Tab-separated table of C-alpha atoms in Angstrom:
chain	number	residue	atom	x	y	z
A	184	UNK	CA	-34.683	3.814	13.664
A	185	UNK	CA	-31.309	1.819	13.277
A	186	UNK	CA	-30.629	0.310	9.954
A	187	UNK	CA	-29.557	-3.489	10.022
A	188	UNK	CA	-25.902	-4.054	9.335
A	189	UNK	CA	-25.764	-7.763	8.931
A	190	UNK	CA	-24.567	-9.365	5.792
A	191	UNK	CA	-26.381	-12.412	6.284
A	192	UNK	CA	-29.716	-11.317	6.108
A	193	UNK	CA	-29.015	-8.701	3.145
A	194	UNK	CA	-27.504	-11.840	1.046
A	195	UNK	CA	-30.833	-14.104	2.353
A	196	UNK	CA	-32.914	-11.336	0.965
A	197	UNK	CA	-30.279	-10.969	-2.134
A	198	UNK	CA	-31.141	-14.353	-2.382
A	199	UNK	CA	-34.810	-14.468	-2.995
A	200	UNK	CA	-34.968	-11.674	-5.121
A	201	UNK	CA	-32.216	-13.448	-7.818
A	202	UNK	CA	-34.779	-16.404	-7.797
A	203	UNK	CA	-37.954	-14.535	-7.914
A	204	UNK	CA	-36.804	-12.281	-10.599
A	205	UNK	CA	-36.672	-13.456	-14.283
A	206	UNK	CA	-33.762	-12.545	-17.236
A	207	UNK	CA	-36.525	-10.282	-18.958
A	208	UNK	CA	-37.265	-8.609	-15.641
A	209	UNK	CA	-34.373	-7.948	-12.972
A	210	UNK	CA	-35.972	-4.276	-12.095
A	211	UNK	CA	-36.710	-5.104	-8.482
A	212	UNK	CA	-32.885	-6.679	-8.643
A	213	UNK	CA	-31.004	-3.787	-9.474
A	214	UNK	CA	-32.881	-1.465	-7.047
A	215	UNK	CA	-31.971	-3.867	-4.180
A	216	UNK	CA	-28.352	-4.196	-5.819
A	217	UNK	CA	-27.579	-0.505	-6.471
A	218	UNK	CA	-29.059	1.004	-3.039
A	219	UNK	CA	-27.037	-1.340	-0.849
A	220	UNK	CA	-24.201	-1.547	-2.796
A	221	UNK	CA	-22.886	1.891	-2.064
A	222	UNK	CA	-22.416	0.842	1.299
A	223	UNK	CA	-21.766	-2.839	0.908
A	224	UNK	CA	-24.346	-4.104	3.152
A	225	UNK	CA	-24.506	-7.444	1.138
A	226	UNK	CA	-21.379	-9.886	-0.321
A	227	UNK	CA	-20.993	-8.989	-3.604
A	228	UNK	CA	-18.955	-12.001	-4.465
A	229	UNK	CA	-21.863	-13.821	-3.712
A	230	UNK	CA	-24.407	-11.922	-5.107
A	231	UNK	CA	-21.951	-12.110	-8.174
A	232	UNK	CA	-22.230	-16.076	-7.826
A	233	UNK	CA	-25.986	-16.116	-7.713
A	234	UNK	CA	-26.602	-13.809	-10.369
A	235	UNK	CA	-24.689	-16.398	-13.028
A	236	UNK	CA	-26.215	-19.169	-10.936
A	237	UNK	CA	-29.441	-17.950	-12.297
A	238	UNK	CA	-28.826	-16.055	-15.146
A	239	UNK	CA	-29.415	-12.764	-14.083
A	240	UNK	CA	-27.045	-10.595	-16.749
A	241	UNK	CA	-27.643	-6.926	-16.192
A	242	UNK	CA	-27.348	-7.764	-12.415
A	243	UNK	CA	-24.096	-9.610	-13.063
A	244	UNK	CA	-22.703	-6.601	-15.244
A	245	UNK	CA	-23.591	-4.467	-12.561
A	246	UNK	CA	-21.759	-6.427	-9.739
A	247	UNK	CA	-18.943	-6.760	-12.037
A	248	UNK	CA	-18.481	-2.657	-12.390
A	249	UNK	CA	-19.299	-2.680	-8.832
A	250	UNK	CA	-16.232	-4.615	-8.127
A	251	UNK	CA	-14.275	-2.351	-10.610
A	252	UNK	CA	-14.028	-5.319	-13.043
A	253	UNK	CA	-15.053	-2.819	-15.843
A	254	UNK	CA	-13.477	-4.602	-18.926
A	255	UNK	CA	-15.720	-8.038	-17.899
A	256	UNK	CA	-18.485	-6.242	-17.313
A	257	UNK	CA	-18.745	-4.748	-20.948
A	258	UNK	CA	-17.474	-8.354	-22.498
A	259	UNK	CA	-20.691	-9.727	-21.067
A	260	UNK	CA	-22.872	-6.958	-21.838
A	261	UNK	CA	-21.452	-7.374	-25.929
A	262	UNK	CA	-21.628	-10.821	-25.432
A	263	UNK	CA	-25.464	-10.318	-24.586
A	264	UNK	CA	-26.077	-7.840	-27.454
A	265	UNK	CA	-26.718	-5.509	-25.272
A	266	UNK	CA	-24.725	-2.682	-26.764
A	267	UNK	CA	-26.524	0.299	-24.618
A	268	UNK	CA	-25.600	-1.230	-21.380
A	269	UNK	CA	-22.121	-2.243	-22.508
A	270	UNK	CA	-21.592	2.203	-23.371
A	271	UNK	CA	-22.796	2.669	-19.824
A	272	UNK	CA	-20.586	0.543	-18.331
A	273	UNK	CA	-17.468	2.165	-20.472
A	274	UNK	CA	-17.584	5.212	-18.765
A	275	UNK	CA	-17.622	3.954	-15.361
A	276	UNK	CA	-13.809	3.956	-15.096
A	277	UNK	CA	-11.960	6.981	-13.963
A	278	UNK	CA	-8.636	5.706	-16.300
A	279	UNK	CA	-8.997	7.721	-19.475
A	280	UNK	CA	-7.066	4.539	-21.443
A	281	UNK	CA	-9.341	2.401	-20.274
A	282	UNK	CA	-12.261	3.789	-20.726
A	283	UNK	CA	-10.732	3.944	-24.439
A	284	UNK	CA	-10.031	0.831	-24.817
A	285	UNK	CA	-13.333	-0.373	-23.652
A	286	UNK	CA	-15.154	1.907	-26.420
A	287	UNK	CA	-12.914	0.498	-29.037
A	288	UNK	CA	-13.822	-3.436	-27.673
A	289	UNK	CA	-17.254	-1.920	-28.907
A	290	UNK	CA	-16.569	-0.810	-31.854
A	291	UNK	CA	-14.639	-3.440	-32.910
A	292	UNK	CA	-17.727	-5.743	-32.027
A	293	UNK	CA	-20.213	-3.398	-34.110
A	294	UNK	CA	-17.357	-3.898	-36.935
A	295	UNK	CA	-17.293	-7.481	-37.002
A	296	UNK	CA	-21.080	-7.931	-36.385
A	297	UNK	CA	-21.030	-6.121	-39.648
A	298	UNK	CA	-23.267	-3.211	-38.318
A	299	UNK	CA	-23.665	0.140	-40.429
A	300	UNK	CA	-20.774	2.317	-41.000
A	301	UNK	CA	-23.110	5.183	-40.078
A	302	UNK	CA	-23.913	3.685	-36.517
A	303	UNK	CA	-20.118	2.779	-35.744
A	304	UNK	CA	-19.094	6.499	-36.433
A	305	UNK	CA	-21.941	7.716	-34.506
A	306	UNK	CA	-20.844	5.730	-31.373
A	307	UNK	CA	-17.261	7.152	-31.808
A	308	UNK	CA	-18.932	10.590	-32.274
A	309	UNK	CA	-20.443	9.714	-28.645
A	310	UNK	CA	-17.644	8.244	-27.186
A	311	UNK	CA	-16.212	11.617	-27.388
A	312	UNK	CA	-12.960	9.204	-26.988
A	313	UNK	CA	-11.696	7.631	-30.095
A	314	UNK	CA	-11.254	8.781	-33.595
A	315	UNK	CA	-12.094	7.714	-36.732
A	316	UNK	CA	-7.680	6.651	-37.228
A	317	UNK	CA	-8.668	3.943	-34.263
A	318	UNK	CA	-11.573	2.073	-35.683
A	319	UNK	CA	-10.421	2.085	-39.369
A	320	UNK	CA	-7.927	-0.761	-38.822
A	321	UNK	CA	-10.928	-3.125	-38.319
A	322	UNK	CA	-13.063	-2.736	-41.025
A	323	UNK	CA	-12.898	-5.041	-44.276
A	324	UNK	CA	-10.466	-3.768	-46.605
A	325	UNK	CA	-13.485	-3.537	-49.120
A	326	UNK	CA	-15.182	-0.962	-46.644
A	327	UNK	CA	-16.335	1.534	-48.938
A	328	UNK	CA	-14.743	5.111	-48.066
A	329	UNK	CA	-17.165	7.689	-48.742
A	330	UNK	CA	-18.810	6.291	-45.595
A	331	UNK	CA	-16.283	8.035	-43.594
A	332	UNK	CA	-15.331	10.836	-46.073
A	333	UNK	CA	-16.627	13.710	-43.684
A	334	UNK	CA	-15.206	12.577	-40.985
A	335	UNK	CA	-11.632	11.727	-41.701
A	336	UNK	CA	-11.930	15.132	-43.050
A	337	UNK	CA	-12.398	16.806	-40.007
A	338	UNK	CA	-9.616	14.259	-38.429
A	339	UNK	CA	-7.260	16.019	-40.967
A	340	UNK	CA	-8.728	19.556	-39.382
A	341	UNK	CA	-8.201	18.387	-36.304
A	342	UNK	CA	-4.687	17.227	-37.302
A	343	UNK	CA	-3.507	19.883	-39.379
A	344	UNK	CA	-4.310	22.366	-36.354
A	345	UNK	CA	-2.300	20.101	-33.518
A	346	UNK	CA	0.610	20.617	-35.700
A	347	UNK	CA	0.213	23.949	-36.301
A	348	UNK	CA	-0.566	24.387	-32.964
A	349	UNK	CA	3.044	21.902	-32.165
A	350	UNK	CA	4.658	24.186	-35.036
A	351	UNK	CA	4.111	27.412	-32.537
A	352	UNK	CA	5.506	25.938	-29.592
A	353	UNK	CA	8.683	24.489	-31.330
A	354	UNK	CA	8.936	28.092	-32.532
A	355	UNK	CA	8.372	29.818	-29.060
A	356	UNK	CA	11.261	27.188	-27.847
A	357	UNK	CA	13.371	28.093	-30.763
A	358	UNK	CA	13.067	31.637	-29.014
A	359	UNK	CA	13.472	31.168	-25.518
A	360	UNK	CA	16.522	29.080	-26.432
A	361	UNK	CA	17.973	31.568	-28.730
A	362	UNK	CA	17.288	34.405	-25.646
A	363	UNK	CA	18.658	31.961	-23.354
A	364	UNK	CA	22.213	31.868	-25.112
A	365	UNK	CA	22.242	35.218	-25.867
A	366	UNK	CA	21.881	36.069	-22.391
A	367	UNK	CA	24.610	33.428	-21.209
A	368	UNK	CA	26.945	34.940	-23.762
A	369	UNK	CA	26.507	38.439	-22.056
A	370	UNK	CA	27.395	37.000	-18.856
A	371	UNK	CA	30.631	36.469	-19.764
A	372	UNK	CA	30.947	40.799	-20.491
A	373	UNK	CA	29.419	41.404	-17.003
A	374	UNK	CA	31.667	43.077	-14.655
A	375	UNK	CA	30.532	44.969	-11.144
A	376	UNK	CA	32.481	48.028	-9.957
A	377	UNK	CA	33.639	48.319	-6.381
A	378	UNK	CA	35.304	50.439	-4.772
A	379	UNK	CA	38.751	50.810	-2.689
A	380	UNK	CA	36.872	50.523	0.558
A	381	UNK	CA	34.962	47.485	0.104
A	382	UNK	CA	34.777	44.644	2.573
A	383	UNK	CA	34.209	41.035	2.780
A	384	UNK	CA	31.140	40.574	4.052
A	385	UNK	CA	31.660	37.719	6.199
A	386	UNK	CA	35.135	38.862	8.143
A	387	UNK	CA	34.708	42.480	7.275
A	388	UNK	CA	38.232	42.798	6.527
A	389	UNK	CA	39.470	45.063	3.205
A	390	UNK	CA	38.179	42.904	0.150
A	391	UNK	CA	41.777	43.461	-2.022
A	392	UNK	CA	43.806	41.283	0.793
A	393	UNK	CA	43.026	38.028	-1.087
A	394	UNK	CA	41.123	36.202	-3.941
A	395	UNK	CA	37.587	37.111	-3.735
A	396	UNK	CA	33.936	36.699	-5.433
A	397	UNK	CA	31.360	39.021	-6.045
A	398	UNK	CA	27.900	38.472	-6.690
A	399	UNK	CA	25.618	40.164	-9.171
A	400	UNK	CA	23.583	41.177	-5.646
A	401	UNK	CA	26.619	43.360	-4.872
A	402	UNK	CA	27.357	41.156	-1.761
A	403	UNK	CA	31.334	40.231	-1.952
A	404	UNK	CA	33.629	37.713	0.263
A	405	UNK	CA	37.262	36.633	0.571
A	406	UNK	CA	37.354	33.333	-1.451
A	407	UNK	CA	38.037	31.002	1.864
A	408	UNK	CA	35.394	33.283	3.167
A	409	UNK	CA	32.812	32.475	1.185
A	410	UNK	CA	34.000	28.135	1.004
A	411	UNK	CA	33.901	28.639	4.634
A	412	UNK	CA	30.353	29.446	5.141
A	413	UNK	CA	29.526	27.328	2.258
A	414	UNK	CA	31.188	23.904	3.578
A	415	UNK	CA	29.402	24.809	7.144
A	416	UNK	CA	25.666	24.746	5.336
A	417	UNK	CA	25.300	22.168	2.757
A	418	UNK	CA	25.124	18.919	2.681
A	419	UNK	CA	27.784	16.040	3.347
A	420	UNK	CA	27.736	15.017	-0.480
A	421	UNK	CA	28.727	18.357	-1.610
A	422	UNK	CA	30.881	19.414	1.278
A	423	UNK	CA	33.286	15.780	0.240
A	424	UNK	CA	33.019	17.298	-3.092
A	425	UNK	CA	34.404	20.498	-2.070
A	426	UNK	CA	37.010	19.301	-0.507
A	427	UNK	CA	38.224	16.737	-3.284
A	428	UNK	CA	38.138	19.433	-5.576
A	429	UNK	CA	40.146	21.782	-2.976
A	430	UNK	CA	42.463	19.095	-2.815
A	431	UNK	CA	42.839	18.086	-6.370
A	432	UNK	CA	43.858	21.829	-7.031
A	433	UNK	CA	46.400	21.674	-4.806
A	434	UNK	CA	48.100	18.690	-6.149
A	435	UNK	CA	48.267	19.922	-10.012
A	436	UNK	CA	49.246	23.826	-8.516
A	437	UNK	CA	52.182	21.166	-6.790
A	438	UNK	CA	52.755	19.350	-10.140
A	439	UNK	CA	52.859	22.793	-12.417
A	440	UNK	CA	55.281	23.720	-10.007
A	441	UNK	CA	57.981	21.120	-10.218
A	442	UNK	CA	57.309	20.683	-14.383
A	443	UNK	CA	58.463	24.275	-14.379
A	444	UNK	CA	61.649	23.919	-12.071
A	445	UNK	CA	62.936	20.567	-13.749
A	446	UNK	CA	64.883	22.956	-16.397
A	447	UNK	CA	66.441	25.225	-14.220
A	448	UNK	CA	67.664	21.759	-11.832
A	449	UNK	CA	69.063	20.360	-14.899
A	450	UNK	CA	66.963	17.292	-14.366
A	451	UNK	CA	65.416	15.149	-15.933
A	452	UNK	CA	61.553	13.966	-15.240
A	453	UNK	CA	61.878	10.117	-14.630
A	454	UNK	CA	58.387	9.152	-14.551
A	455	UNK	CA	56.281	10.554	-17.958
A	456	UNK	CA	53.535	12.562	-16.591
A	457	UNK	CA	51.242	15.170	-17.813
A	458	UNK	CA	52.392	18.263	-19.692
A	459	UNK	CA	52.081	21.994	-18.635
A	460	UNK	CA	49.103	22.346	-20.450
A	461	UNK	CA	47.272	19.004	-19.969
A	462	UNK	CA	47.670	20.201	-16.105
A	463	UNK	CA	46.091	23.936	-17.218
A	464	UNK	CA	43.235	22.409	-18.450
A	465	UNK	CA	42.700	19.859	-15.452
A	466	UNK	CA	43.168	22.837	-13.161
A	467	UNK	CA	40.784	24.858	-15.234
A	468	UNK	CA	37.826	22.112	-15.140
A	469	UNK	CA	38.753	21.874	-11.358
A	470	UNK	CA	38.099	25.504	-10.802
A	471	UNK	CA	34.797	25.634	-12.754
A	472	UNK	CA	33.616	22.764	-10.841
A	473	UNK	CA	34.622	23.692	-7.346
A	474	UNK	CA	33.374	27.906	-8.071
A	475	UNK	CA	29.788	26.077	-9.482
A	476	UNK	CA	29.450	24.539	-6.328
A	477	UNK	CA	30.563	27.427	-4.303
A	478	UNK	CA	29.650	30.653	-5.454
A	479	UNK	CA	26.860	29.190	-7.143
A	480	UNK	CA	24.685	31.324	-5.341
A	481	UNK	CA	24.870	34.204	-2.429
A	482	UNK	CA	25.229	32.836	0.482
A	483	UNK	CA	23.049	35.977	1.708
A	484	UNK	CA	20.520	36.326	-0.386
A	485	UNK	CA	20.305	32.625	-1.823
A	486	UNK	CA	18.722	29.168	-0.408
A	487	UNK	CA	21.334	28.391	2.297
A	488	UNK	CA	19.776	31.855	3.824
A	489	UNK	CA	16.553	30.881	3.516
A	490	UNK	CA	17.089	27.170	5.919
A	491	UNK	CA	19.613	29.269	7.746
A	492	UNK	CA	15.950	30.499	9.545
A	493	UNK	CA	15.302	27.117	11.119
A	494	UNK	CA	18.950	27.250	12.926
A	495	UNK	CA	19.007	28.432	16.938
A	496	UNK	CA	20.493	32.177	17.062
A	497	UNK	CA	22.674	30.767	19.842
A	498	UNK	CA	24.910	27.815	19.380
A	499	UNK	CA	24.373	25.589	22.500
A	500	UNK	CA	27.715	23.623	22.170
A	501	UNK	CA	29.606	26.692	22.157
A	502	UNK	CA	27.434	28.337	24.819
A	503	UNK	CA	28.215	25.784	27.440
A	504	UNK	CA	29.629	27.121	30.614
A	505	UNK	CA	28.551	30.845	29.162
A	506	UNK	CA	24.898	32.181	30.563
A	507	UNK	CA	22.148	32.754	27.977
A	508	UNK	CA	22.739	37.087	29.027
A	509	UNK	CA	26.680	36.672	28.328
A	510	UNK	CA	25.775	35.156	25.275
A	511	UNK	CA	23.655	38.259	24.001
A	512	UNK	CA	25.706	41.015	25.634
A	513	UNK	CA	27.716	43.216	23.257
């Protein structure tokens, strides 16, 4: 049997049940509003529109959830007196903050309409939202204290354990931190031992022949080696970097050299530029900058071999004119 799909005759029938039904009844309503509203088989703007029309309030703070207007939906249910359906309706939203600002609209309007302290604590007991600190601001500064005395109590439990409980982490940081800069200060002490026949691992000739890095893996390379295989995997950012830096070394290695042959040419400098040391310490923050960037990590054992798996093992540009078997043969 095929279920009717038309609006029109769902709002027709919407229709004569808003006018049928009465303010102290809207049972029949609701049913009719709540079973086809999951799959909205009828206009709920209208139905919205007819259920004012006609005065029909708990179907017109159910439309108005139903259309995710949660914060109107509880206004009219407080504005109705209807305090029940207006804690209902608070829940409804899946935003934690609004949900508690909704219970504290409640609140507040228990506060002002001077209901018992006892019942305003026991709908923030039920809220299982807000706390005793966010209704206090609204009552009468004349509000008689011992009201609340148990439970700002156990707000001050409650309290005194977050910041113990804040104390202990700021401790455990204190720690790690600590551990941390004790183990960076040991890094400066480490040293790795290699022997007389080691080789660069990338052009597997003797490792002594030039400047060279080695890793705490034990893998070593030739310092052009190692930039060399670096510059050829990362990105375009860093590989402009690298070569700024590469470039900027060169220049002050240039400068230090003529500052230090000016006195033996019995010449003077005719521009005023940087002293010997000013041009140590550029050089130094040039190094640091351009070895974090390329010995940062192993180039074997590190990230760039880990997207290295997505690359062809032959290069096609290279291979052209070569067959696939040449390519392979040994």
């Amino acid at each position: 049997k095929q279920l009717c799909r038309d609006p029109v005759v769902y709002n027709y029938y919407l229709t004569l049940l808003v006018k049928d039904s009465t303010s102290n009844d809207e049972s029949e309503l609701m049913s009719f509003l709540t079973t086809y509203g999951k799959d909205m088989l009828y206009d709920p703007d209208y139905a919205l529109r007819m259920c004012k029309r006609y005065g029909r309030i708990q179907s017109c703070v159910h439309l108005y959830s139903l259309l995710k207007l949660y914060e109107d939906a509880v206004e009219l249910a407080i504005k109705q007196g209807d305090i029940e359906l207006a804690q209902i309706h608070a829940e409804r939203p899946d935003d934690d903050k609004l949900c508690k600002r909704l219970w504290l609209k409640i609140a507040q309007h228990m506060i002002q309409s001077k209901e018992p302290a006892s019942e305003v604590m026991e709908l923030v007991r039920r809220s299982h939202r807000l706390g005793v600190e966010d209704i206090l601001p609204f009552f009468p500064d004349f509000t008689r204290v011992d009201d609340f005395k148990d439970d700002i109590c156990v707000a001050l439990e409650d309290y005194e354990m977050q910041i113990q409980d804040l104390r202990g982490e700021m401790d455990e940081a204190t720690r790690t931190a600590e551990a941390m800069q004790r183990d960076m200060s040991s890094l400066k002490n480490r040293f790795a031992i290699l022997s007389t026949e080691e080789t660069c691992q990338a052009c597997s000739q003797p490792l002594w022949m030039r400047q060279f890095y080695v890793f705490p893996c034990q893998h070593s390379f030739h310092s052009d080696c190692l930039t060399h295989r670096v510059v050829g995997s990362c990105n375009r950012v860093q590989r402009r970097r690298i070569q700024e830096l590469q470039a900027q070394l060169v220049e002050i290695a240039k400068q230090r050299r003529q500052l230090r042959l000016t006195p033996l040419m019995n010449k003077k400098s005719e521009k005023p530029g940087d002293s010997d040391e000013q041009l140590e310490q550029q050089q130094r923050r040039a190094k640091q900058q351009l070895d974090s960037l390329v010995a940062g990590e192993c180039v074997l054992c590190g990230e760039a071999m880990i997207k290295s798996i997505a690359e062809p093992f032959i290069d096609m540009d290279q291979a052209i004119g070569v067959g696939a078997d040449d390519a392979w043969s040994i």
